Short mmCIF file of the C-alpha atoms (twelve columns), coordinates in Angstrom:
data_MODEL
# 
_entry.id   MODEL 
# 
loop_
_atom_site.group_PDB 
_atom_site.id 
_atom_site.type_symbol 
_atom_site.label_atom_id 
_atom_site.label_alt_id 
_atom_site.label_comp_id 
_atom_site.label_asym_id 
_atom_site.label_seq_id 
_atom_site.Cartn_x 
_atom_site.Cartn_y 
_atom_site.Cartn_z 
_atom_site.pdbx_PDB_model_num 
ATOM 1  C CA . MET A 1  104.606 -107.037 -43.444 1 
ATOM 2  C CA . ASN A 2  101.855 -108.417 -45.629 1 
ATOM 3  C CA . GLN A 3  102.790 -111.969 -46.635 1 
ATOM 4  C CA . SER A 4  100.381 -111.951 -49.587 1 
ATOM 5  C CA . ILE A 5  102.511 -109.339 -51.375 1 
ATOM 6  C CA . GLN A 6  105.661 -110.813 -52.856 1 
ATOM 7  C CA . PHE A 7  108.508 -109.209 -54.746 1 
ATOM 8  C CA . PRO A 8  110.238 -111.257 -57.436 1 
ATOM 9  C CA . ASP A 9  113.982 -110.678 -57.411 1 
ATOM 10 C CA . SER A 10 114.163 -108.525 -60.525 1 
ATOM 11 C CA . ALA A 11 114.770 -104.877 -61.257 1 
ATOM 12 C CA . GLU A 12 115.322 -103.026 -64.503 1 
ATOM 13 C CA . TRP A 13 116.757 -99.548  -65.053 1 
ATOM 14 C CA . GLN A 14 114.651 -97.520  -67.502 1 
ATOM 15 C CA . ALA A 15 117.032 -94.792  -68.619 1 
ATOM 16 C CA . GLU A 16 114.518 -92.842  -70.712 1 
ATOM 17 C CA . GLN A 17 112.140 -92.463  -67.754 1 
ATOM 18 C CA . GLN A 18 114.966 -92.203  -65.179 1 
ATOM 19 C CA . ARG A 19 113.463 -94.887  -62.955 1 
ATOM 20 C CA . VAL A 20 113.860 -98.462  -61.775 1 
ATOM 21 C CA . HIS A 21 111.040 -100.853 -62.632 1 
ATOM 22 C CA . PHE A 22 110.361 -103.832 -60.379 1 
ATOM 23 C CA . PRO A 23 107.279 -106.022 -59.947 1 
ATOM 24 C CA . ALA A 24 105.150 -106.816 -56.936 1 
ATOM 25 C CA . GLN A 25 102.993 -109.910 -56.956 1 
ATOM 26 C CA . LEU A 26 99.584  -109.878 -55.307 1 
ATOM 27 C CA . MET A 27 97.133  -112.799 -55.523 1 
ATOM 28 C CA . GLY A 28 98.851  -114.124 -58.641 1 
ATOM 29 C CA . GLY A 29 98.840  -110.805 -60.492 1 
ATOM 30 C CA . LEU A 30 101.837 -108.586 -61.165 1 
ATOM 31 C CA . ILE A 31 101.774 -104.925 -60.205 1 
ATOM 32 C CA . PRO A 32 104.356 -102.753 -61.951 1 
ATOM 33 C CA . CYS A 33 106.286 -100.644 -59.447 1 
ATOM 34 C CA . TYR A 34 108.673 -97.775  -60.103 1 
ATOM 35 C CA . ILE A 35 111.091 -95.712  -58.080 1 
ATOM 36 C CA . SER A 36 112.542 -92.594  -59.651 1 
ATOM 37 C CA . ARG A 37 116.272 -92.051  -59.770 1 
ATOM 38 C CA . HIS A 38 115.771 -88.858  -57.769 1 
ATOM 39 C CA . ARG A 39 113.930 -90.688  -54.966 1 
ATOM 40 C CA . LEU A 40 116.522 -93.464  -54.972 1 
ATOM 41 C CA . GLU A 41 119.306 -90.883  -54.707 1 
ATOM 42 C CA . ARG A 42 117.580 -89.285  -51.711 1 
ATOM 43 C CA . LEU A 43 117.177 -92.659  -49.995 1 
ATOM 44 C CA . ALA A 44 120.785 -93.671  -50.718 1 
ATOM 45 C CA . GLY A 45 122.258 -90.255  -49.952 1 
ATOM 46 C CA . LEU A 46 124.276 -90.527  -53.156 1 
ATOM 47 C CA . SER A 47 124.365 -89.069  -56.631 1 
ATOM 48 C CA . LEU A 48 123.662 -91.980  -58.969 1 
ATOM 49 C CA . VAL A 49 124.626 -91.761  -62.632 1 
ATOM 50 C CA . ARG A 50 125.758 -95.152  -63.907 1 
ATOM 51 C CA . GLU A 51 123.246 -97.978  -64.352 1 
ATOM 52 C CA . ASP A 52 125.364 -100.366 -62.259 1 
ATOM 53 C CA . ASP A 53 125.432 -97.893  -59.366 1 
ATOM 54 C CA . ILE A 54 121.696 -97.259  -59.615 1 
ATOM 55 C CA . LEU A 55 120.837 -100.969 -59.520 1 
ATOM 56 C CA . ARG A 56 123.347 -101.584 -56.719 1 
ATOM 57 C CA . ALA A 57 121.720 -98.795  -54.672 1 
ATOM 58 C CA . PHE A 58 118.287 -100.255 -55.405 1 
ATOM 59 C CA . ASP A 59 119.426 -103.696 -54.231 1 
ATOM 60 C CA . SER A 60 120.929 -102.292 -51.050 1 
ATOM 61 C CA . LEU A 61 117.674 -100.452 -50.244 1 
ATOM 62 C CA . ARG A 62 115.301 -103.104 -51.586 1 
ATOM 63 C CA . PHE A 63 113.819 -104.025 -48.186 1 
ATOM 64 C CA . ASP A 64 112.950 -100.388 -47.380 1 
ATOM 65 C CA . ILE A 65 111.578 -99.786  -50.881 1 
ATOM 66 C CA . GLU A 66 109.425 -102.924 -50.690 1 
ATOM 67 C CA . GLU A 67 107.997 -101.777 -47.351 1 
ATOM 68 C CA . MET A 68 107.022 -98.426  -48.899 1 
ATOM 69 C CA . VAL A 69 105.384 -100.205 -51.842 1 
ATOM 70 C CA . GLU A 70 103.503 -102.606 -49.538 1 
ATOM 71 C CA . LYS A 71 102.039 -99.659  -47.666 1 
ATOM 72 C CA . LEU A 72 100.922 -97.973  -50.895 1 
ATOM 73 C CA . ILE A 73 99.344  -101.208 -52.153 1 
ATOM 74 C CA . GLU A 74 97.514  -101.748 -48.871 1 
ATOM 75 C CA . GLU A 75 96.256  -98.150  -49.019 1 
ATOM 76 C CA . GLN A 76 95.171  -98.637  -52.658 1 
ATOM 77 C CA . GLU A 77 97.439  -95.780  -53.808 1 
ATOM 78 C CA . PHE A 78 97.735  -96.955  -57.404 1 
ATOM 79 C CA . GLY A 79 98.454  -94.691  -60.343 1 
ATOM 80 C CA . GLU A 80 95.825  -94.333  -63.062 1 
ATOM 81 C CA . ASP A 81 97.577  -97.139  -64.946 1 
ATOM 82 C CA . GLY A 82 97.438  -99.501  -61.960 1 
ATOM 83 C CA . ALA A 83 101.137 -99.087  -61.097 1 
ATOM 84 C CA . ILE A 84 102.819 -97.997  -57.887 1 
ATOM 85 C CA . TYR A 85 105.133 -94.990  -58.105 1 
ATOM 86 C CA . LEU A 86 107.773 -93.874  -55.623 1 
# 
């Protein structure tokens, strides 16, 4: 695990885009990160409809999601807008 990448304890459901937004912090800068509802459902093995359930599933899988994001950041796999997408 790369100690220079930190994840503030925040997550926001974006219903219109059907994704959870959460930040990663690297060298003082924030990197927007997103996981789609579909990907979260696959990881959780559940159908997620309500916002509370989606955020609860995100929280329960946060460590695994953060590891995936760390790998993408280390491999420089940023989207065109500088964000990380799962």
